[in-house]
Coordinates of N, CA and C in Angstrom, one line a residue:
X1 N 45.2 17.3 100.9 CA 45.7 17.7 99.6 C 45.1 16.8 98.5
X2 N 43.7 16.3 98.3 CA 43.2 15.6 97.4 C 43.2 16.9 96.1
X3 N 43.5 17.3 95.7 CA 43.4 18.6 94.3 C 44.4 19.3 94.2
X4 N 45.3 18.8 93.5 CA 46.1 19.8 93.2 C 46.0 20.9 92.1
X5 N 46.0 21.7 91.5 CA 45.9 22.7 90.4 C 47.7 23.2 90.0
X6 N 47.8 22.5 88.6 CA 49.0 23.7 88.1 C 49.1 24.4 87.1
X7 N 49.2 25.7 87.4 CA 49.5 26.6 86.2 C 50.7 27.6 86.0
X8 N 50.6 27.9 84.8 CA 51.6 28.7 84.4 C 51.5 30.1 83.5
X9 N 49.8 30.3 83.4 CA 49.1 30.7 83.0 C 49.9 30.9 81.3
X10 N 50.3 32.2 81.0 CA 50.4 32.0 79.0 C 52.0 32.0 78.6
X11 N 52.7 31.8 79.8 CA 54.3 31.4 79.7 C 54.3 30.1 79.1
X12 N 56.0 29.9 79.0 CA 56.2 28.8 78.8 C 56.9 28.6 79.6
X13 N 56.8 27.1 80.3 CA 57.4 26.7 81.7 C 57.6 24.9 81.9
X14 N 58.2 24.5 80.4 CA 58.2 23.1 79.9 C 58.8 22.5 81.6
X15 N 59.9 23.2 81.9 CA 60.5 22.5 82.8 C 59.3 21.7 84.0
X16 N 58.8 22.8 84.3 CA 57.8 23.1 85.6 C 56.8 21.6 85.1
X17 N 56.0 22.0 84.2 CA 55.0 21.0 83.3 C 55.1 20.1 83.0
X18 N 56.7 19.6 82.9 CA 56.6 18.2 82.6 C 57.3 17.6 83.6
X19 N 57.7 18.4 84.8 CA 58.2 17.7 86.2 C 57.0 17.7 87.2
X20 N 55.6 18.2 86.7 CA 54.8 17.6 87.5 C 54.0 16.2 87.3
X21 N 54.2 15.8 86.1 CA 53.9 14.3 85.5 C 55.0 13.4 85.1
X22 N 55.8 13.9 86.3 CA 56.9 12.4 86.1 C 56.3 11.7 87.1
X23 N 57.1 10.2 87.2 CA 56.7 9.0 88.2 C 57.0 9.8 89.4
X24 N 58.5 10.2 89.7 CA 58.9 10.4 91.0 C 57.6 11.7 92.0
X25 N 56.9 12.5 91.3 CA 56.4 13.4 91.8 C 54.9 13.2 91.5
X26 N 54.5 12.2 90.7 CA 53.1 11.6 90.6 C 53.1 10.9 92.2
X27 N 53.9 10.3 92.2 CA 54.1 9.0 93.5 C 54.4 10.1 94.6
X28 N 54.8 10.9 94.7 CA 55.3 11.9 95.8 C 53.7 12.7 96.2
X29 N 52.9 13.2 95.2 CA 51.2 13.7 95.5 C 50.7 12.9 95.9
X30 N 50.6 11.6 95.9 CA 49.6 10.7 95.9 C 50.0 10.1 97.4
X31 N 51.6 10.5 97.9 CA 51.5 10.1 99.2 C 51.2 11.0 100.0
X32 N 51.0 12.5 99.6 CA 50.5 13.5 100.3 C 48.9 13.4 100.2
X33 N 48.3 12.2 99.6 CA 47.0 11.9 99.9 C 46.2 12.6 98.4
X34 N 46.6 13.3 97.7 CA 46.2 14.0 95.9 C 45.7 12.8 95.1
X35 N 44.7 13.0 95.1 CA 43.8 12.3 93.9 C 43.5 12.6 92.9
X36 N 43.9 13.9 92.4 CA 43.4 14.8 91.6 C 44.3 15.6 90.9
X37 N 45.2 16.0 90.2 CA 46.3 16.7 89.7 C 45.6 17.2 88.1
X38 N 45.4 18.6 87.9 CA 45.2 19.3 87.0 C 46.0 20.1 86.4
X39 N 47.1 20.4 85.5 CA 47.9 20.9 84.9 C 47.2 22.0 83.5
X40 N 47.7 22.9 83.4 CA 47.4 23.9 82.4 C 48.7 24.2 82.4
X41 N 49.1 23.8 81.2 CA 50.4 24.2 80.7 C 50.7 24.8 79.6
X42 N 49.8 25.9 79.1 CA 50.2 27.2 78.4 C 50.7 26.5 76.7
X43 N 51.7 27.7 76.6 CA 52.3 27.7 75.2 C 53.7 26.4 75.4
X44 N 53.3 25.7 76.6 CA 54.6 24.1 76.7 C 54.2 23.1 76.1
X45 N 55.4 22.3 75.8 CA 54.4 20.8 75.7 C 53.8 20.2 76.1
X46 N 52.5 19.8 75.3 CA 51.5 18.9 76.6 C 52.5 17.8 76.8
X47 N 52.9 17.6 79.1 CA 53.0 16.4 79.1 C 52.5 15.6 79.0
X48 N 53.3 14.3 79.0 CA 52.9 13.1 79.0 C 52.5 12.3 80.2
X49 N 51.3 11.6 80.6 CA 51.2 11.2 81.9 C 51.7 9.8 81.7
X50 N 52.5 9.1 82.4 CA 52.6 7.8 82.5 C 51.7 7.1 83.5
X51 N 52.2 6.0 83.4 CA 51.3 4.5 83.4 C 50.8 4.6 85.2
X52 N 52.4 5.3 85.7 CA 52.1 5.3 87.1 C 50.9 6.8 87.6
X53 N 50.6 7.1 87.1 CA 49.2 8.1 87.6 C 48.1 7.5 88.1
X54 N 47.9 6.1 86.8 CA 46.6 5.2 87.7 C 46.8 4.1 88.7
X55 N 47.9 3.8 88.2 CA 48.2 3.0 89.9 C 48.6 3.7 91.1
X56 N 49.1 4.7 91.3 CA 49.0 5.7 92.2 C 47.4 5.8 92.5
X57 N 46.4 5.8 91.6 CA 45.6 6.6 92.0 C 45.3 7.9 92.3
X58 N 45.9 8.7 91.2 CA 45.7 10.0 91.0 C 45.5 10.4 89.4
X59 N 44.0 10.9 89.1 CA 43.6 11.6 88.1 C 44.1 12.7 87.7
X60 N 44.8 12.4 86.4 CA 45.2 13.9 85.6 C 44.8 14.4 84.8
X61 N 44.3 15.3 84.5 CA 44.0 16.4 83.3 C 44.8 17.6 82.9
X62 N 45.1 17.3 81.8 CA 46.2 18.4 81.3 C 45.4 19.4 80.2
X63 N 45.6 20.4 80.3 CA 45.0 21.4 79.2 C 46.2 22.5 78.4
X64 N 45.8 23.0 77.8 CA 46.5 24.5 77.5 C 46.2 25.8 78.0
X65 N 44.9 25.6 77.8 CA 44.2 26.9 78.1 C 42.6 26.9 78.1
X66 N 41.9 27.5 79.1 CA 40.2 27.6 79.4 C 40.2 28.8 79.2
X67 N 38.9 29.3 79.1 CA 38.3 30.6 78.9 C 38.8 31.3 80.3
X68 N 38.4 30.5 81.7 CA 38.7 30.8 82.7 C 39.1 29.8 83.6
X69 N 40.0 29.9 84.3 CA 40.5 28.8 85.3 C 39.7 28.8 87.0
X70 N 39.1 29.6 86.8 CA 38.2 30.1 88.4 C 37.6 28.7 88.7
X71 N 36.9 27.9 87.5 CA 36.5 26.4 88.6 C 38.0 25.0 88.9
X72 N 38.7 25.3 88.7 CA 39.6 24.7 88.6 C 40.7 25.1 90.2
X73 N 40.8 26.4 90.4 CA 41.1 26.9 91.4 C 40.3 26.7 92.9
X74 N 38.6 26.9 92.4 CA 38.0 26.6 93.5 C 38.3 25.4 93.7
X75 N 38.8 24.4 92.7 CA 38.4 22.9 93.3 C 39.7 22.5 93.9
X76 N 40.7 23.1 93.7 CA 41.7 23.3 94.2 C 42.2 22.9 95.8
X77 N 43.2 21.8 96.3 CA 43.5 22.2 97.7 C 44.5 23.2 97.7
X78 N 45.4 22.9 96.4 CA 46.7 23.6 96.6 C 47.1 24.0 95.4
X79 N 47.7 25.0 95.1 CA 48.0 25.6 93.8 C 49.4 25.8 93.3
X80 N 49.8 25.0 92.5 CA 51.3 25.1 92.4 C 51.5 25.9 91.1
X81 N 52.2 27.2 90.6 CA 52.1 28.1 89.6 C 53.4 28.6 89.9
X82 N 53.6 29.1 88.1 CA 54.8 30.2 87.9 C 54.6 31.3 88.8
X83 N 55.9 32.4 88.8 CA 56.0 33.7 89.4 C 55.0 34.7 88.9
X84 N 54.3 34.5 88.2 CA 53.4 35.3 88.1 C 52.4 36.4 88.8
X85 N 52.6 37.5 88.6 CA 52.1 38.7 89.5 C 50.1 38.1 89.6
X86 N 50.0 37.8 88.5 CA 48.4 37.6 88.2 C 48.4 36.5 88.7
X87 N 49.0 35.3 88.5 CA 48.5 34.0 89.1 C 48.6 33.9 90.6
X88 N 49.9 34.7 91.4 CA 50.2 34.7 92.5 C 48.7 35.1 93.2
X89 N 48.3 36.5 92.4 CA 47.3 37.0 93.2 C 46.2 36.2 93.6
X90 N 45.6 35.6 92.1 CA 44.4 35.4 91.7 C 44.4 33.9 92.8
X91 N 45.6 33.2 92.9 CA 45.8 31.7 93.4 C 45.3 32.6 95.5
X92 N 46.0 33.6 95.8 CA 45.6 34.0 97.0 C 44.7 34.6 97.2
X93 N 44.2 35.6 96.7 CA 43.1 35.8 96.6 C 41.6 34.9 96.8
X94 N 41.9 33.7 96.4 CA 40.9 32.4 97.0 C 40.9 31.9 97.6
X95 N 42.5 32.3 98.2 CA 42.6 31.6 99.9 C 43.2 30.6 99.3
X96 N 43.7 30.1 98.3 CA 44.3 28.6 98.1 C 46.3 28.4 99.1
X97 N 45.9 27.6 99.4 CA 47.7 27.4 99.9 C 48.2 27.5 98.6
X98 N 49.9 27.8 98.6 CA 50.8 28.0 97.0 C 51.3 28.0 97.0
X99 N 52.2 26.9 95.7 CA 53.4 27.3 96.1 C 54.3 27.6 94.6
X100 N 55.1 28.2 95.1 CA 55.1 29.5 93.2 C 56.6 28.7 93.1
X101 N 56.7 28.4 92.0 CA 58.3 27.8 91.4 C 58.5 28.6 90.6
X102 N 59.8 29.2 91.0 CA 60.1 30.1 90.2 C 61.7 29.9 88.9
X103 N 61.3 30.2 87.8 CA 62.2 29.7 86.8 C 63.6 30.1 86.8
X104 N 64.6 29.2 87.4 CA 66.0 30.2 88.0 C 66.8 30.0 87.0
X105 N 66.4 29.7 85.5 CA 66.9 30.1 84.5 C 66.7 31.6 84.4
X106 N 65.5 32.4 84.8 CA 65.3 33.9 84.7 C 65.5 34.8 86.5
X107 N 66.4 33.9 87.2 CA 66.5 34.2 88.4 C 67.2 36.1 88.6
X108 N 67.1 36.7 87.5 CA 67.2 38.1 87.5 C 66.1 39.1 87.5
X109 N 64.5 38.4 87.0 CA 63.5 38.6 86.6 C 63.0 39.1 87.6
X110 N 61.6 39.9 87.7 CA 61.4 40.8 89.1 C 60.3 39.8 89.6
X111 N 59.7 38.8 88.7 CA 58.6 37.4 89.0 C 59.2 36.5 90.3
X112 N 61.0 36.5 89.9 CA 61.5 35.5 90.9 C 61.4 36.7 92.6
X113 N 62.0 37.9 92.4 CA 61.4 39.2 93.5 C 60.4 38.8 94.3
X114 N 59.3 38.9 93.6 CA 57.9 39.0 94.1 C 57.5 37.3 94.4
X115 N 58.6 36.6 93.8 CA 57.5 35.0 95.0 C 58.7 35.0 96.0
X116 N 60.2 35.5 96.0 CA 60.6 35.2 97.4 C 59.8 36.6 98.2
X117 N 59.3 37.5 98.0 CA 58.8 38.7 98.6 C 57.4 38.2 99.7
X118 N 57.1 37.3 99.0 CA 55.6 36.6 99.2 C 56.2 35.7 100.2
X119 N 56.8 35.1 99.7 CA 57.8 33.7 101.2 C 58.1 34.4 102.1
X120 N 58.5 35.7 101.9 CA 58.6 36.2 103.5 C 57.9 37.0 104.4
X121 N 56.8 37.1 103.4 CA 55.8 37.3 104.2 C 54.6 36.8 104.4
X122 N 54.9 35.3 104.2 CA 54.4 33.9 104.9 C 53.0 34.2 104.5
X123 N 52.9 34.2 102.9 CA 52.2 34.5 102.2 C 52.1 32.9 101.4
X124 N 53.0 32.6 101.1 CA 53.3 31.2 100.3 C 54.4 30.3 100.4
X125 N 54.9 29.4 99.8 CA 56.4 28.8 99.8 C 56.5 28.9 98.3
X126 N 57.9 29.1 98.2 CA 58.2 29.4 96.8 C 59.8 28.5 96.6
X127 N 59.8 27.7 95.8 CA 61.1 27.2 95.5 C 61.4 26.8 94.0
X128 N 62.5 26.3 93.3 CA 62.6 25.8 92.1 C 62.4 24.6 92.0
X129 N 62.7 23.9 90.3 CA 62.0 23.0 89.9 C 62.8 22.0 90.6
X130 N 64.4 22.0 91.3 CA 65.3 21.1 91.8 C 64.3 20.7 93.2
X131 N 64.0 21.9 93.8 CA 63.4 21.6 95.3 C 61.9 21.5 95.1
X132 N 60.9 21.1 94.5 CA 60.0 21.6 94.3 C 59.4 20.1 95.3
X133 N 59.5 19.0 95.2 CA 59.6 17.2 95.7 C 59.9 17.8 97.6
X134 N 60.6 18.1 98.0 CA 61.0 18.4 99.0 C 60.1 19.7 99.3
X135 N 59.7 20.5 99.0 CA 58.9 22.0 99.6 C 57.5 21.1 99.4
X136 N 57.5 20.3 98.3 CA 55.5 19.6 98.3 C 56.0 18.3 100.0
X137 N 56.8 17.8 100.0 CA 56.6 17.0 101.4 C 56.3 17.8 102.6
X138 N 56.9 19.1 103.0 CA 56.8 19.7 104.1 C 55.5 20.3 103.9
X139 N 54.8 20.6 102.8 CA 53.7 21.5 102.8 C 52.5 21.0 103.7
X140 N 52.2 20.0 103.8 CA 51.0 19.8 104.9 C 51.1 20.5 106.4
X141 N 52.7 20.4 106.7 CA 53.0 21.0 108.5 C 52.9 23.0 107.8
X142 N 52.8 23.2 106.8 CA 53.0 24.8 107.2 C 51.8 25.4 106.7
X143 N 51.6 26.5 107.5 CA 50.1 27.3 107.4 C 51.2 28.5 107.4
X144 N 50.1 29.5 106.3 CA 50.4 30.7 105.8 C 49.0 32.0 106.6
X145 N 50.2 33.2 106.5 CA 49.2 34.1 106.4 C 48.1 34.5 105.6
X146 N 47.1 34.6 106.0 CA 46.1 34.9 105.0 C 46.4 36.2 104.1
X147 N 46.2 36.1 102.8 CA 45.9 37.2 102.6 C 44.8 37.7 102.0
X148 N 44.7 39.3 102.3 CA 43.4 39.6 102.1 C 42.9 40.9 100.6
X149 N 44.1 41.0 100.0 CA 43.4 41.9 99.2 C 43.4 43.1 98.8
X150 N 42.9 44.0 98.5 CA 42.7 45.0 98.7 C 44.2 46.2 98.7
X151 N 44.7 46.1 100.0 CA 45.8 46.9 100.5 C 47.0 45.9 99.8
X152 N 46.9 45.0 100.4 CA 48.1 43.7 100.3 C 48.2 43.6 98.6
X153 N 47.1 43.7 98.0 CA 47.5 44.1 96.3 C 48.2 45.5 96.1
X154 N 47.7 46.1 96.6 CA 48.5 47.1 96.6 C 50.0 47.9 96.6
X155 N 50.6 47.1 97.5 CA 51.6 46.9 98.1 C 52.2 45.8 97.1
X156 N 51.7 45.0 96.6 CA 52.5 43.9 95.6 C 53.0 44.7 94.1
X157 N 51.7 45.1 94.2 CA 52.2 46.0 92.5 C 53.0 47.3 93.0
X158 N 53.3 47.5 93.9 CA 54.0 48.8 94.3 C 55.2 47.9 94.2
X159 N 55.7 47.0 95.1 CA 56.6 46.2 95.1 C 57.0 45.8 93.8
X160 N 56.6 45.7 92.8 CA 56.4 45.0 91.3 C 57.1 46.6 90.6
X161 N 56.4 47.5 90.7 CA 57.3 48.7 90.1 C 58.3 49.0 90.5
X162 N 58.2 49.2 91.9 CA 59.7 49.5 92.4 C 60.5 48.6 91.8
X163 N 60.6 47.2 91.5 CA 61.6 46.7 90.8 C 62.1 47.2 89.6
X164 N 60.9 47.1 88.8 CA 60.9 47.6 87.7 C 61.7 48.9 87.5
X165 N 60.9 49.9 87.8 CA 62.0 51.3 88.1 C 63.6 51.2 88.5
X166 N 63.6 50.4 88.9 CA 65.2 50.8 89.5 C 65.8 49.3 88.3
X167 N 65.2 48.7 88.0 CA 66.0 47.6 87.1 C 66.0 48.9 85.6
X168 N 64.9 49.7 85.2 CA 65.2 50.6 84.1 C 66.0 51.8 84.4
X169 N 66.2 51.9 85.9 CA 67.4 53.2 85.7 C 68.6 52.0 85.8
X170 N 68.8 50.8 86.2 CA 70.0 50.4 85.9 C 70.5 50.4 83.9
X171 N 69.6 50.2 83.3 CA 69.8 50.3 81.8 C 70.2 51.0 81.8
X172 N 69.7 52.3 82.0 CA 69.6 53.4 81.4 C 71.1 53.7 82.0
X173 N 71.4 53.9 83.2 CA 72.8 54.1 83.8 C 73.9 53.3 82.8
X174 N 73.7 51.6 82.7 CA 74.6 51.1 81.7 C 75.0 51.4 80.6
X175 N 73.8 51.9 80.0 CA 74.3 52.8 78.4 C 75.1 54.4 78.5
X176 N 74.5 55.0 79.5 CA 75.2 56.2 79.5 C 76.7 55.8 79.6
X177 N 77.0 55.2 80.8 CA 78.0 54.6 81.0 C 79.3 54.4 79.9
X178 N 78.5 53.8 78.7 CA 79.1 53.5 77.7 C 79.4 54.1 76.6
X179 N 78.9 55.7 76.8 CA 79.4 56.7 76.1 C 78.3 56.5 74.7
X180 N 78.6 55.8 74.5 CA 77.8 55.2 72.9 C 76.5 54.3 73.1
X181 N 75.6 54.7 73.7 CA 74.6 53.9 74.5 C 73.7 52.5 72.9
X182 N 74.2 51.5 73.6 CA 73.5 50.1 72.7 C 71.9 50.2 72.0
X183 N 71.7 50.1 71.2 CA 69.8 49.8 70.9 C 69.4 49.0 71.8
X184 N 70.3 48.0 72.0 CA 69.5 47.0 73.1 C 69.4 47.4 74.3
X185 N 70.5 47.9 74.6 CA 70.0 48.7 76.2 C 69.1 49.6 76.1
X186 N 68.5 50.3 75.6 CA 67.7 51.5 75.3 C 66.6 50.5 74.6
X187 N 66.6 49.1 74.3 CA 65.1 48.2 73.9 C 64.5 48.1 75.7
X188 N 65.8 47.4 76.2 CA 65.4 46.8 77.6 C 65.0 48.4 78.3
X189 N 65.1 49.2 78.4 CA 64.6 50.6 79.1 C 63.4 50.7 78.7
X190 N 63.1 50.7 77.5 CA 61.9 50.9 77.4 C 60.8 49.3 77.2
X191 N 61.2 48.8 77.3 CA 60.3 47.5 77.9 C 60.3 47.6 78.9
X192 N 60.8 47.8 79.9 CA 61.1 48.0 81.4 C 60.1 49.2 81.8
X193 N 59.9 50.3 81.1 CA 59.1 51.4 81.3 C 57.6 51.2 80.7
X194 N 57.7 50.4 79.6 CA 56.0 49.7 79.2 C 55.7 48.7 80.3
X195 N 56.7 48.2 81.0 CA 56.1 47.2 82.1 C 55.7 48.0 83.4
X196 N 56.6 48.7 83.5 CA 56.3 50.2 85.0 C 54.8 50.8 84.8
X197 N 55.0 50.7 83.5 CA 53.6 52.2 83.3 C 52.1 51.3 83.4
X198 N 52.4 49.8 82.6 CA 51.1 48.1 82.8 C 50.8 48.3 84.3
X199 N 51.9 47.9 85.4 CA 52.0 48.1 86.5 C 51.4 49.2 87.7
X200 N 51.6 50.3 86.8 CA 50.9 51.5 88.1 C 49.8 52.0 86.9
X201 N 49.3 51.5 86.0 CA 48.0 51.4 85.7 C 47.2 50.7 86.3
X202 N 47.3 49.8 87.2 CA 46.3 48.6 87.9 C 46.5 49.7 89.5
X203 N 47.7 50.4 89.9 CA 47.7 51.3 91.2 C 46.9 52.0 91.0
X204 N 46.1 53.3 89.9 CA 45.2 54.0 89.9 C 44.0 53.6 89.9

């Protein structure tokens, strides 16, 4: 595990980003043998690396955003990233090991779905920012299924709508419900159905 890569691609995920440049989890990579820690941390605050990075012996680089992160991924051992449908992919898709932290402040979100969906099908390990110290210790003993692509994307964005769909007939059910149906439940429906229709645009 000399290279680690973290992203969050265009979220904001302060939590995530600035718990991978503390002491405790600088010193925690560097016993897993990481020389290398690359953070891309989006629309968060750049962290701050302390003092212990170079006595560890571990090189950081923090960015916001590259044109493309593809050389950053190749150089990659292991890829630690938000729930993201695109990053999940794009991080397996290269064959990288991953492990997806998912924001359980949004633990309703269909992002948190699709990384425990992925964990069980020993696709990746996915935990929060509390366990994140404890899932990077065990990650050298665990090997994942490969995945390959193609079908297996397939099947993710299928899995990705199906959420979607049945999270916007629950709105839609909530407002009827209420006789007098809310603008906001009838906002969340139809963001829910602009995300369904994003979603089985990539199935055709």
């Amino acid at each position: 595990m000399q290279s680690v890569f973290v992203t969050v691609g265009s979220t904001q995920f302060d939590e995530l980003t600035q718990l991978v440049t503390t002491e405790a989890t600088l010193q925690a990579l560097a016993r897993l043998g990481c020389r290398r820690l690359t953070v891309q941390y989006g629309t968060a605050k750049a962290p701050r690396v302390p003092p212990v990075a170079k006595r560890a012996g571990v090189e950081v680089e923090t960015y916001d955003y590259k044109a493309s992160i593809a050389n950053d991924l190749a150089a990659a051992d292991v890829v630690i990233g938000h729930a993201g449908a695109g990053t999940i992919l794009e991080a397996l898709g290269a064959g990288k090991k991953m492990v997806v932290v998912v924001n359980d402040r949004l633990m309703s979100n269909h992002q948190t779905e699709l990384a425990f969906k992925m964990k069980a099908l020993n696709h990746l390990d996915a935990c929060t920012c509390d366990t994140l110290l404890h899932t990077l210790a065990g990650l050298p003993a665990r090997s994942f299924a490969r995945y390959h692509g193609g079908e297996d994307d397939r099947a993710v964005l299928n899995h990705i709508a199906g959420v979607l769909e049945a999270r916007r007939a629950d709105a839609l059910r909530s407002a009827q419900g209420r006789g007098r149906p809310s603008i906001a439940l009838f906002l969340v429906a139809a963001v829910l159905a602009f995300a369904l229709a994003h979603t089985l645009f990539f199935l055709t």
